[in-house]
PDB file of C-alpha atoms in Angstrom:
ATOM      1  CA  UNK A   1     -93.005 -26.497  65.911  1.00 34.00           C
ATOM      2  CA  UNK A   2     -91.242 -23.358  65.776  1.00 34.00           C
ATOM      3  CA  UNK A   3     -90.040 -21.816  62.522  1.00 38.00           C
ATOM      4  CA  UNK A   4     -88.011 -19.038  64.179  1.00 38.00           C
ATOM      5  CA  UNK A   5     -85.299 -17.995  61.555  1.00 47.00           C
ATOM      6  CA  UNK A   6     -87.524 -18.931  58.170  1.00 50.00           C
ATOM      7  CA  UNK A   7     -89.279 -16.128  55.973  1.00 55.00           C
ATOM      8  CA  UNK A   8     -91.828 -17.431  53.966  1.00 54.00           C
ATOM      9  CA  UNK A   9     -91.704 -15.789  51.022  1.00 53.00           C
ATOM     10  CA  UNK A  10     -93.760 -15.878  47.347  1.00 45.00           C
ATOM     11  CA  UNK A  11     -92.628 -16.580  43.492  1.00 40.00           C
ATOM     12  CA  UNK A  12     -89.499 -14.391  42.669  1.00 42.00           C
ATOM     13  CA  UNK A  13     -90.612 -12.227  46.220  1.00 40.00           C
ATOM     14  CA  UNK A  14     -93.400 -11.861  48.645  1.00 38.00           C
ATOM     15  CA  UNK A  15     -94.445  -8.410  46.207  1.00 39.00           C
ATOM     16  CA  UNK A  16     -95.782 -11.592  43.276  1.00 42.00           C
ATOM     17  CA  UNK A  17     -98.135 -13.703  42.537  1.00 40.00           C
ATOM     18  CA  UNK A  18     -98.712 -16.196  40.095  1.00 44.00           C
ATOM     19  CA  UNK A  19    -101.443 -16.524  37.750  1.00 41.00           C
ATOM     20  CA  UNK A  20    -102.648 -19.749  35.953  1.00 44.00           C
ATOM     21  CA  UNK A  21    -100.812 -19.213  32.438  1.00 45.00           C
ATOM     22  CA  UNK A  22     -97.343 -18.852  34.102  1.00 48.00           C
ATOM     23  CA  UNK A  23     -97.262 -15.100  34.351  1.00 49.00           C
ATOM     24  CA  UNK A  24     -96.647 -13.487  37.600  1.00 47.00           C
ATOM     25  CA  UNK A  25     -98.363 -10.139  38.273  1.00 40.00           C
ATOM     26  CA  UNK A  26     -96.357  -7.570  40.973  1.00 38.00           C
ATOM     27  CA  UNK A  27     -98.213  -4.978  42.881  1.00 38.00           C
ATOM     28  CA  UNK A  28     -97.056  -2.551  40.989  1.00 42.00           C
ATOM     29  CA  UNK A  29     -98.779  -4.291  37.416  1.00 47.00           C
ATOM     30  CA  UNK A  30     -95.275  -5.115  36.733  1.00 46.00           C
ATOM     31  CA  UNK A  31     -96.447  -8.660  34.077  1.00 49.00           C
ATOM     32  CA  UNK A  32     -93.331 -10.889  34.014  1.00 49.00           C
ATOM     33  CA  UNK A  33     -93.000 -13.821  31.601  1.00 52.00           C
ATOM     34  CA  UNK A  34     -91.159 -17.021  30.911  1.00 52.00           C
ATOM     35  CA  UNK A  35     -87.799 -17.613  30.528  1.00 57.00           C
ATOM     36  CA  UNK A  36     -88.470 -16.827  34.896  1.00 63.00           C
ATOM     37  CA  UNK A  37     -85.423 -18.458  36.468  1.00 69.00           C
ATOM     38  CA  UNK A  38     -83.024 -16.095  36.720  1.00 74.00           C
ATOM     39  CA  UNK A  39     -78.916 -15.937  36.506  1.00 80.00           C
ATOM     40  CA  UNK A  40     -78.780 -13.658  39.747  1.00 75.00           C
ATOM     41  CA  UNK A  41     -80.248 -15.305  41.775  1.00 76.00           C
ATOM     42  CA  UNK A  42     -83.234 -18.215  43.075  1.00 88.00           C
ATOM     43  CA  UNK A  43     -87.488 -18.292  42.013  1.00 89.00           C
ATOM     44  CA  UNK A  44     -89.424 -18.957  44.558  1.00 91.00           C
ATOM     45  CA  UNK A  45     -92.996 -20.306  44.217  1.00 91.00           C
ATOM     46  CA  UNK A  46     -95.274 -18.959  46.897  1.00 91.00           C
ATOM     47  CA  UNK A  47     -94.961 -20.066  50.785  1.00 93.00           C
ATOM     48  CA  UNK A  48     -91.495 -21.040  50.772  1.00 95.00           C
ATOM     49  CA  UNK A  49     -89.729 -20.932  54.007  1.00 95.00           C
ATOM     50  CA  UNK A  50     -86.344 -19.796  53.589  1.00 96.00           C
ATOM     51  CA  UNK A  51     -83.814 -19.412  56.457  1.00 94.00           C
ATOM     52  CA  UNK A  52     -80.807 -16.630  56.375  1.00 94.00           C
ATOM     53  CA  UNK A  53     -78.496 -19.736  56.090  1.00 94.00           C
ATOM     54  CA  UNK A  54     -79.301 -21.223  53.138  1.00 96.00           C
ATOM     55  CA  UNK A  55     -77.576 -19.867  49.645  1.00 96.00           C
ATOM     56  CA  UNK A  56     -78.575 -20.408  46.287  1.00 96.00           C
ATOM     57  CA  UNK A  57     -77.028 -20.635  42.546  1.00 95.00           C
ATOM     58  CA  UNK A  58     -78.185 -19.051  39.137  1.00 94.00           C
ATOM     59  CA  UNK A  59     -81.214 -20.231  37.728  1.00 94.00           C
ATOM     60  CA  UNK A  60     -82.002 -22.124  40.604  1.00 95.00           C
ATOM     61  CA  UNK A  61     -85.894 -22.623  41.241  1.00 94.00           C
ATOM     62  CA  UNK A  62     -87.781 -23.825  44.829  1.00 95.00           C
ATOM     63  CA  UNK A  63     -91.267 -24.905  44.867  1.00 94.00           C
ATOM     64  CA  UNK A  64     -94.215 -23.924  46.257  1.00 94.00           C
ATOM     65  CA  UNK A  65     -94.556 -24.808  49.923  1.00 96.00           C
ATOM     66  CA  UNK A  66     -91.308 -26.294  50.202  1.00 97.00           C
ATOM     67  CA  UNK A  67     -88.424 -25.347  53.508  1.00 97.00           C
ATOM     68  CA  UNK A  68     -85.006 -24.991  53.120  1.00 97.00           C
ATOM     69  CA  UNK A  69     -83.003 -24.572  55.593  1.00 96.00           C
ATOM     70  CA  UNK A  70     -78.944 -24.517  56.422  1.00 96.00           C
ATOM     71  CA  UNK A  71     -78.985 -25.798  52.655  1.00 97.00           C
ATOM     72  CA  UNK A  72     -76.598 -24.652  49.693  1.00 98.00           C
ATOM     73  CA  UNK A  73     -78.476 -25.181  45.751  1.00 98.00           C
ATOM     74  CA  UNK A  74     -76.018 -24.867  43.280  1.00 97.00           C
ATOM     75  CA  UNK A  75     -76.483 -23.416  40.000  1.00 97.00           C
ATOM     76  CA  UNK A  76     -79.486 -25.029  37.809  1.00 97.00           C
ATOM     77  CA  UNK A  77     -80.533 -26.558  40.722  1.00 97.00           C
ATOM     78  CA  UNK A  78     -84.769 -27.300  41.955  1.00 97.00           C
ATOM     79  CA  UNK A  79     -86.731 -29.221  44.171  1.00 97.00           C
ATOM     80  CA  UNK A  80     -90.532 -29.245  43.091  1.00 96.00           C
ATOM     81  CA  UNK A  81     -93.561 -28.415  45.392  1.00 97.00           C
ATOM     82  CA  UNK A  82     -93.575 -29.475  49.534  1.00 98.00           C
ATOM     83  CA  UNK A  83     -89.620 -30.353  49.614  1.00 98.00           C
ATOM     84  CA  UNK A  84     -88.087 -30.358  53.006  1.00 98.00           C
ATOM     85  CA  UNK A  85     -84.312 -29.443  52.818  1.00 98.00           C
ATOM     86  CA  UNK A  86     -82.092 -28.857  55.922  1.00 97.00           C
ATOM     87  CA  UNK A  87     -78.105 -28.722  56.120  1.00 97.00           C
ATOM     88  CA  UNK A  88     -77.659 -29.951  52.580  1.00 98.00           C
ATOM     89  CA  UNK A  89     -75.133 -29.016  49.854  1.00 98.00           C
ATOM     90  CA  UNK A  90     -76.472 -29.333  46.662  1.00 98.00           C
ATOM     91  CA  UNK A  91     -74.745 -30.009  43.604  1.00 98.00           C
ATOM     92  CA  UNK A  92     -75.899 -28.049  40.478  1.00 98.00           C
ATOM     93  CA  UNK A  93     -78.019 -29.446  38.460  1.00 98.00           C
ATOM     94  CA  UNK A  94     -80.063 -31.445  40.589  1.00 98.00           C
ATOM     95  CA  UNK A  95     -83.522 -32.338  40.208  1.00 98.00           C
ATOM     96  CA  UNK A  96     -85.581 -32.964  43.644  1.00 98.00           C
ATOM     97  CA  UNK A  97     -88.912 -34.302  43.070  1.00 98.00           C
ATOM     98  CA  UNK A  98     -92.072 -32.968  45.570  1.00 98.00           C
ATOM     99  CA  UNK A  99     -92.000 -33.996  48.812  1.00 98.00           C
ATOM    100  CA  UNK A 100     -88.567 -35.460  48.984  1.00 98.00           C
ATOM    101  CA  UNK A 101     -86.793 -34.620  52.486  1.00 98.00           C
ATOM    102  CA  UNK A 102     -82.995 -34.200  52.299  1.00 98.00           C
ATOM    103  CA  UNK A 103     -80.867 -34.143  55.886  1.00 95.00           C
ATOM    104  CA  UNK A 104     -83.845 -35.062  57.925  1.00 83.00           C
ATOM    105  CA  UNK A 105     -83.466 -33.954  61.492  1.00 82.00           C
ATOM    106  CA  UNK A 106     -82.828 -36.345  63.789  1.00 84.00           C
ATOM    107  CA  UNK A 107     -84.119 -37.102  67.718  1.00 88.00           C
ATOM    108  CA  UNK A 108     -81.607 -38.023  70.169  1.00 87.00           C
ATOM    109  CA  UNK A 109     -81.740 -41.434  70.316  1.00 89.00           C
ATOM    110  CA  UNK A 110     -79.603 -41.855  73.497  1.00 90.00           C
ATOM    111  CA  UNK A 111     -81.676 -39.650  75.593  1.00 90.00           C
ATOM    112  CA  UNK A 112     -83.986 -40.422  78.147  1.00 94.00           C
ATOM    113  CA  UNK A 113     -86.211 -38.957  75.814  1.00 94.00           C
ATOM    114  CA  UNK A 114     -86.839 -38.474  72.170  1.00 93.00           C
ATOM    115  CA  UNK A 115     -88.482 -35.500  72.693  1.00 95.00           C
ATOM    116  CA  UNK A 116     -87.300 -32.052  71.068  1.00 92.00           C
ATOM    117  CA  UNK A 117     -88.581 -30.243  74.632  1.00 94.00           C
ATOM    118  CA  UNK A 118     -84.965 -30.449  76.281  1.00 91.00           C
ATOM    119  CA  UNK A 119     -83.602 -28.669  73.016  1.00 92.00           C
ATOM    120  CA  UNK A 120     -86.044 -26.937  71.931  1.00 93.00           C
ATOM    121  CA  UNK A 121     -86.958 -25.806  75.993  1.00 96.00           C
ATOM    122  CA  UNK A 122     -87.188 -21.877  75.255  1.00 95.00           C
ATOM    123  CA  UNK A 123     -90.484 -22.881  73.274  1.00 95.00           C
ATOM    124  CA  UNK A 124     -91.758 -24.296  76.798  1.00 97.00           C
ATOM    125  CA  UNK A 125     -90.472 -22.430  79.785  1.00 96.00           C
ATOM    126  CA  UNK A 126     -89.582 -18.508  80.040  1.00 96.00           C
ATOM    127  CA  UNK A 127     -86.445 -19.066  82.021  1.00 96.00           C
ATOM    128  CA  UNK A 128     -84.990 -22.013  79.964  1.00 95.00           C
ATOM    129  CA  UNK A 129     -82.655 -21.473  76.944  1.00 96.00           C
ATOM    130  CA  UNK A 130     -82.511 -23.874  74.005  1.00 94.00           C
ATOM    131  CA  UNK A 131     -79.454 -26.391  73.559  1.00 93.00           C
ATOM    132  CA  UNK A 132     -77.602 -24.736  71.313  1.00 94.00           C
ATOM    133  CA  UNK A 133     -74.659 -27.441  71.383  1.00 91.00           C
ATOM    134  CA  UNK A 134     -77.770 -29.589  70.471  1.00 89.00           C
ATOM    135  CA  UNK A 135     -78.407 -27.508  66.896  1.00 89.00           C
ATOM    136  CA  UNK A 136     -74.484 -27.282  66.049  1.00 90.00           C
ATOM    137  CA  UNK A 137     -74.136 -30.884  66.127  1.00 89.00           C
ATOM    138  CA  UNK A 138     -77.065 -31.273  64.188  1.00 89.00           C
ATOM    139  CA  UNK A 139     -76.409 -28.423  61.706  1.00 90.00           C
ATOM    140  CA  UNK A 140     -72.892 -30.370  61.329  1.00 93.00           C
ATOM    141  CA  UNK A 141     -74.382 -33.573  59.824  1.00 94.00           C
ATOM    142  CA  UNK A 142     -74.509 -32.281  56.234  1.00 97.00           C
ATOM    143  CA  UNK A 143     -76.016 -34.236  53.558  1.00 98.00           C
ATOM    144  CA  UNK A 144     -73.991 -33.731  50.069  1.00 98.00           C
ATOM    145  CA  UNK A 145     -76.222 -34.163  47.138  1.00 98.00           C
ATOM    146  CA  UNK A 146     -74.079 -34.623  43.437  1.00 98.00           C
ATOM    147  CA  UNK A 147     -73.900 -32.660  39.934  1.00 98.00           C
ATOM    148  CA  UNK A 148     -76.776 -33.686  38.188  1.00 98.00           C
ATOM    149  CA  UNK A 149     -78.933 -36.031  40.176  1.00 98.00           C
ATOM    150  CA  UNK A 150     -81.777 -37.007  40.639  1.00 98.00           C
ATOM    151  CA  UNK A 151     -84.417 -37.253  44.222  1.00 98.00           C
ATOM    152  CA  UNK A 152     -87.722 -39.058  43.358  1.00 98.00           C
ATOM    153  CA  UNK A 153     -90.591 -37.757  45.030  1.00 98.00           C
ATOM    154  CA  UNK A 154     -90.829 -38.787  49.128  1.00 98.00           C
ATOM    155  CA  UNK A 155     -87.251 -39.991  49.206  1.00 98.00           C
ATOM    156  CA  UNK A 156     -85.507 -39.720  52.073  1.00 98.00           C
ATOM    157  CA  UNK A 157     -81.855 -39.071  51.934  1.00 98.00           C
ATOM    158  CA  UNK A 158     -80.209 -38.997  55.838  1.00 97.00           C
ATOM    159  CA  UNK A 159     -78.308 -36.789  57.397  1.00 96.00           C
ATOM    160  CA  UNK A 160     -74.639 -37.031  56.774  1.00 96.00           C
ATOM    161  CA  UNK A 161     -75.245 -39.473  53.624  1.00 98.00           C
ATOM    162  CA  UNK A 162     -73.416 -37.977  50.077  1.00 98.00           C
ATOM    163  CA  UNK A 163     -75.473 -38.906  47.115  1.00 98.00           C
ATOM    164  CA  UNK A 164     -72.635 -39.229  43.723  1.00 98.00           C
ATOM    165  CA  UNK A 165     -72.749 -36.791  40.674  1.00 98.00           C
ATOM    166  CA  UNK A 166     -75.551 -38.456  38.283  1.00 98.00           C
ATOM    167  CA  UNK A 167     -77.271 -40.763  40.657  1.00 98.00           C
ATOM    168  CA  UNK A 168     -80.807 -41.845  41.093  1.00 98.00           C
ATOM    169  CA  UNK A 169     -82.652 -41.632  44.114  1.00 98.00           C
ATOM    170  CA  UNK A 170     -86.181 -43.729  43.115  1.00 98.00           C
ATOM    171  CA  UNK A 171     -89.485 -42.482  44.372  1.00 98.00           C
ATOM    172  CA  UNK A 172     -90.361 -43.347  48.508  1.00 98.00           C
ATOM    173  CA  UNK A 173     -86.399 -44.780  48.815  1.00 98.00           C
ATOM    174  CA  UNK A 174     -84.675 -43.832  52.231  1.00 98.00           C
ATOM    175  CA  UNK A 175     -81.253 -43.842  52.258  1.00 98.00           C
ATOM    176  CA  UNK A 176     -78.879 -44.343  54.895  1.00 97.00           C
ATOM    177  CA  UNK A 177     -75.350 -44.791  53.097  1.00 97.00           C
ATOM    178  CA  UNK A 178     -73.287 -43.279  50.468  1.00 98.00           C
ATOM    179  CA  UNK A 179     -74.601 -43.614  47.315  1.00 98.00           C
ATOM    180  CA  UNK A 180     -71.684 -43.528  44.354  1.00 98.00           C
ATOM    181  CA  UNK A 181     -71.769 -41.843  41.108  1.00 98.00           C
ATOM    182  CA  UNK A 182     -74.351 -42.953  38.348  1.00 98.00           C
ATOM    183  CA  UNK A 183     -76.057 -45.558  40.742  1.00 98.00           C
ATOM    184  CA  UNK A 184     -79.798 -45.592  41.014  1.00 98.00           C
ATOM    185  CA  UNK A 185     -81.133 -46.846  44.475  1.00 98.00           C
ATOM    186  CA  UNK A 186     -84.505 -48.069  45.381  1.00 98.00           C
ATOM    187  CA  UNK A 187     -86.416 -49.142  48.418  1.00 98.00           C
ATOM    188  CA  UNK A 188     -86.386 -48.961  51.961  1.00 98.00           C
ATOM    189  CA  UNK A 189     -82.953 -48.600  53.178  1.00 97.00           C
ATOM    190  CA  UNK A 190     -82.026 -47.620  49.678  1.00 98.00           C
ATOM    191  CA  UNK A 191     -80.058 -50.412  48.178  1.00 98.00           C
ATOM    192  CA  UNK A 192     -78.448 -50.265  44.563  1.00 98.00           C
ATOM    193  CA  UNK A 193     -80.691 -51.383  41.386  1.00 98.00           C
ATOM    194  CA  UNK A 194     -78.570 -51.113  38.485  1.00 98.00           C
ATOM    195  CA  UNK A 195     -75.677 -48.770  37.305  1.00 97.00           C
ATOM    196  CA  UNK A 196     -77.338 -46.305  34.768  1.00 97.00           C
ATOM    197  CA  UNK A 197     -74.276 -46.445  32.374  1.00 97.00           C
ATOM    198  CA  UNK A 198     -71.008 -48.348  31.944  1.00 97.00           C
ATOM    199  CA  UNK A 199     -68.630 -47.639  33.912  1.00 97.00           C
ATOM    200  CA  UNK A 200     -66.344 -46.192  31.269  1.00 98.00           C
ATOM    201  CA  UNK A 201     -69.357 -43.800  30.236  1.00 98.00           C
ATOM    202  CA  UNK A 202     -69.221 -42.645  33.812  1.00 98.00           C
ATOM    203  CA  UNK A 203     -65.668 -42.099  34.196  1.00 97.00           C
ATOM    204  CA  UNK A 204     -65.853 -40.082  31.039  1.00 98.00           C
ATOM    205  CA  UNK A 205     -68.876 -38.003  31.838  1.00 98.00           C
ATOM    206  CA  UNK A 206     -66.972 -37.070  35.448  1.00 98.00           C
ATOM    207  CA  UNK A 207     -63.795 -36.176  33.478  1.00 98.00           C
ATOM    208  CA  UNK A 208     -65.728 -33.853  30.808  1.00 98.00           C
ATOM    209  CA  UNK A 209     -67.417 -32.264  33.636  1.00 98.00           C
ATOM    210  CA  UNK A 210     -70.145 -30.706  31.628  1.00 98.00           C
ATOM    211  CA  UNK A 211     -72.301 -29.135  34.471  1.00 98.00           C
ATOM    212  CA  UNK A 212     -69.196 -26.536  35.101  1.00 98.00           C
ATOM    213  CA  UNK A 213     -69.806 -25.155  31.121  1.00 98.00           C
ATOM    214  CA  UNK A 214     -71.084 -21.893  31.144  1.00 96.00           C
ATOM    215  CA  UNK A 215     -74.628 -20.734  30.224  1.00 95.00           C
ATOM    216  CA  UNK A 216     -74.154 -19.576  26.598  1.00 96.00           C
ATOM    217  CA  UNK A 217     -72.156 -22.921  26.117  1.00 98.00           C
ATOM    218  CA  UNK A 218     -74.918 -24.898  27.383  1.00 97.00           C
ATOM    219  CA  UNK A 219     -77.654 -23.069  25.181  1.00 96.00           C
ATOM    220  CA  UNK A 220     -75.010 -23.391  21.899  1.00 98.00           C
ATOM    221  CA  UNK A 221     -74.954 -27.377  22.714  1.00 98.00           C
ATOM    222  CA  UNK A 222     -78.802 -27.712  23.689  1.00 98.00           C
ATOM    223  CA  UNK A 223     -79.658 -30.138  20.550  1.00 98.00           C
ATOM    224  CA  UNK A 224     -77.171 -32.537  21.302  1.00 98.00           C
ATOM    225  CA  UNK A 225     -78.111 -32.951  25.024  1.00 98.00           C
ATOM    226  CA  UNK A 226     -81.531 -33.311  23.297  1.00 98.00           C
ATOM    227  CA  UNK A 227     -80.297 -35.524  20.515  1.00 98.00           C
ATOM    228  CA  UNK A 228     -77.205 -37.855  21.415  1.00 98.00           C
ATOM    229  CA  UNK A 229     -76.765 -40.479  23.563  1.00 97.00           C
ATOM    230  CA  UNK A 230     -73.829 -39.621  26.006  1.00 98.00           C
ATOM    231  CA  UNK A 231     -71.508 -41.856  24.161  1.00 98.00           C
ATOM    232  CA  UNK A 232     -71.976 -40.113  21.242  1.00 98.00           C
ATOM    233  CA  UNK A 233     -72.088 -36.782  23.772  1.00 98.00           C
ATOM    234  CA  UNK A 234     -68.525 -37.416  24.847  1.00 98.00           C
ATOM    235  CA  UNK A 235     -66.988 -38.460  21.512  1.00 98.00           C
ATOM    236  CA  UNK A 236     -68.439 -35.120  20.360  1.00 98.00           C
ATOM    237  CA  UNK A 237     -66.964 -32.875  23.347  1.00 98.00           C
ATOM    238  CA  UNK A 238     -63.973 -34.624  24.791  1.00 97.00           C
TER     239      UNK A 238
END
């Protein structure tokens, strides 16, 4: 399939590589070290593919192997190793396990065929263009992923399908409809499994809006992310 418009690029740039203990050597002997996610800009692990369209937030790391495309990360944002990302916006502070696939392309179901040849004809005949209606109706269908969520590892999400601040999407779930704020899914379609806090705890958490704090707040409240429940988080920072 062609992958005209992608770069594949390494860790931080194609000039890095990685070594076992976490460093990353540049050509030019250049040793950097951890903290490695950066507030200008995203860390790539090696043999991303990366298209022109795609933007991305502070701190925001994509894993190894893994193509983005048409795809918006906001800040804090990651997918781990082999994720395959296309027309998404992404939330910040999301966490997309490997091999999860977010705004799936779709075939053209109403077609006499399924088959990507009449849109993709330029890759099979000299004097044929590709369908370029086709890819704007396709690059329309965006997927909208929430504030802090979470993408278990080969979940599906659908074109078109918006995934609530603080939900869970459980490991191998595909989903095909909306999934609203603090609801974990499961299973193939996705359906809901359980709320993961009261409701009143999530109406309280989207009010305090804590993923919008800024990074030196975040680093000055670090213990009691680590240490509270979020009831006792909110009483604390309402």
């Amino acid at each position: 399939m062609s992958d005209r418009g992608c770069e594949t690029v390494g860790r931080g740039t194609s000039d890095e590589r990685e070594s076992e203990n976490g460093q990353v050597t540049t050509r030019t002997g250049e040793i950097l070290t951890w903290p490695a996610f950066r507030p200008t800009g995203p860390f790539f692990h090696p043999e991303c593919e990366i298209d022109d369209d795609s933007r991305f937030g502070a701190f925001v790391e994509i894993g190894r192997g893994s193509r983005i495309s048409n795809s918006h990360f906001g800040d804090y944002s990651y997918c781990d190793r082999f994720a395959d990302i296309a027309n998404a916006r992404i939330g910040k502070f999301s966490n997309i396990a490997a091999s999860a696939r977010i705004g799936a392309t779709d075939h053209p179901m109403e077609k006499a065929s399924l088959h990507h040849f009449h849109y993709r004809s330029d890759d099979y005949w000299d004097d044929a263009d590709r369908d370029e209606d086709w890819f704007a109706r396709r690059r329309a269908r965006l997927a909208h992923i929430g504030h802090d969520t979470w993408i278990g590892a080969m979940a599906m999400v659908k074109p078109g399908v918006t995934v609530g601040h603080g939900a869970v999407v459980a490991a191998g779930a595909v989903v095909t409809r909306d999934v609203p704020p603090y609801t974990i899914v499961t299973g193939v379609p996705a359906a809901p499994l359980r709320r993961r806090l009261s409701a009143d705890t999530e109406a309280r958490l989207m009010a305090l809006a804590w993923w919008d704090w800024d990074h030196a707040t975040l680093r000055e409240r670090l213990e009691d992310f680590r240490q509270l429940s979020a009831e006792a988080f909110l009483d604390r920072y309402e």
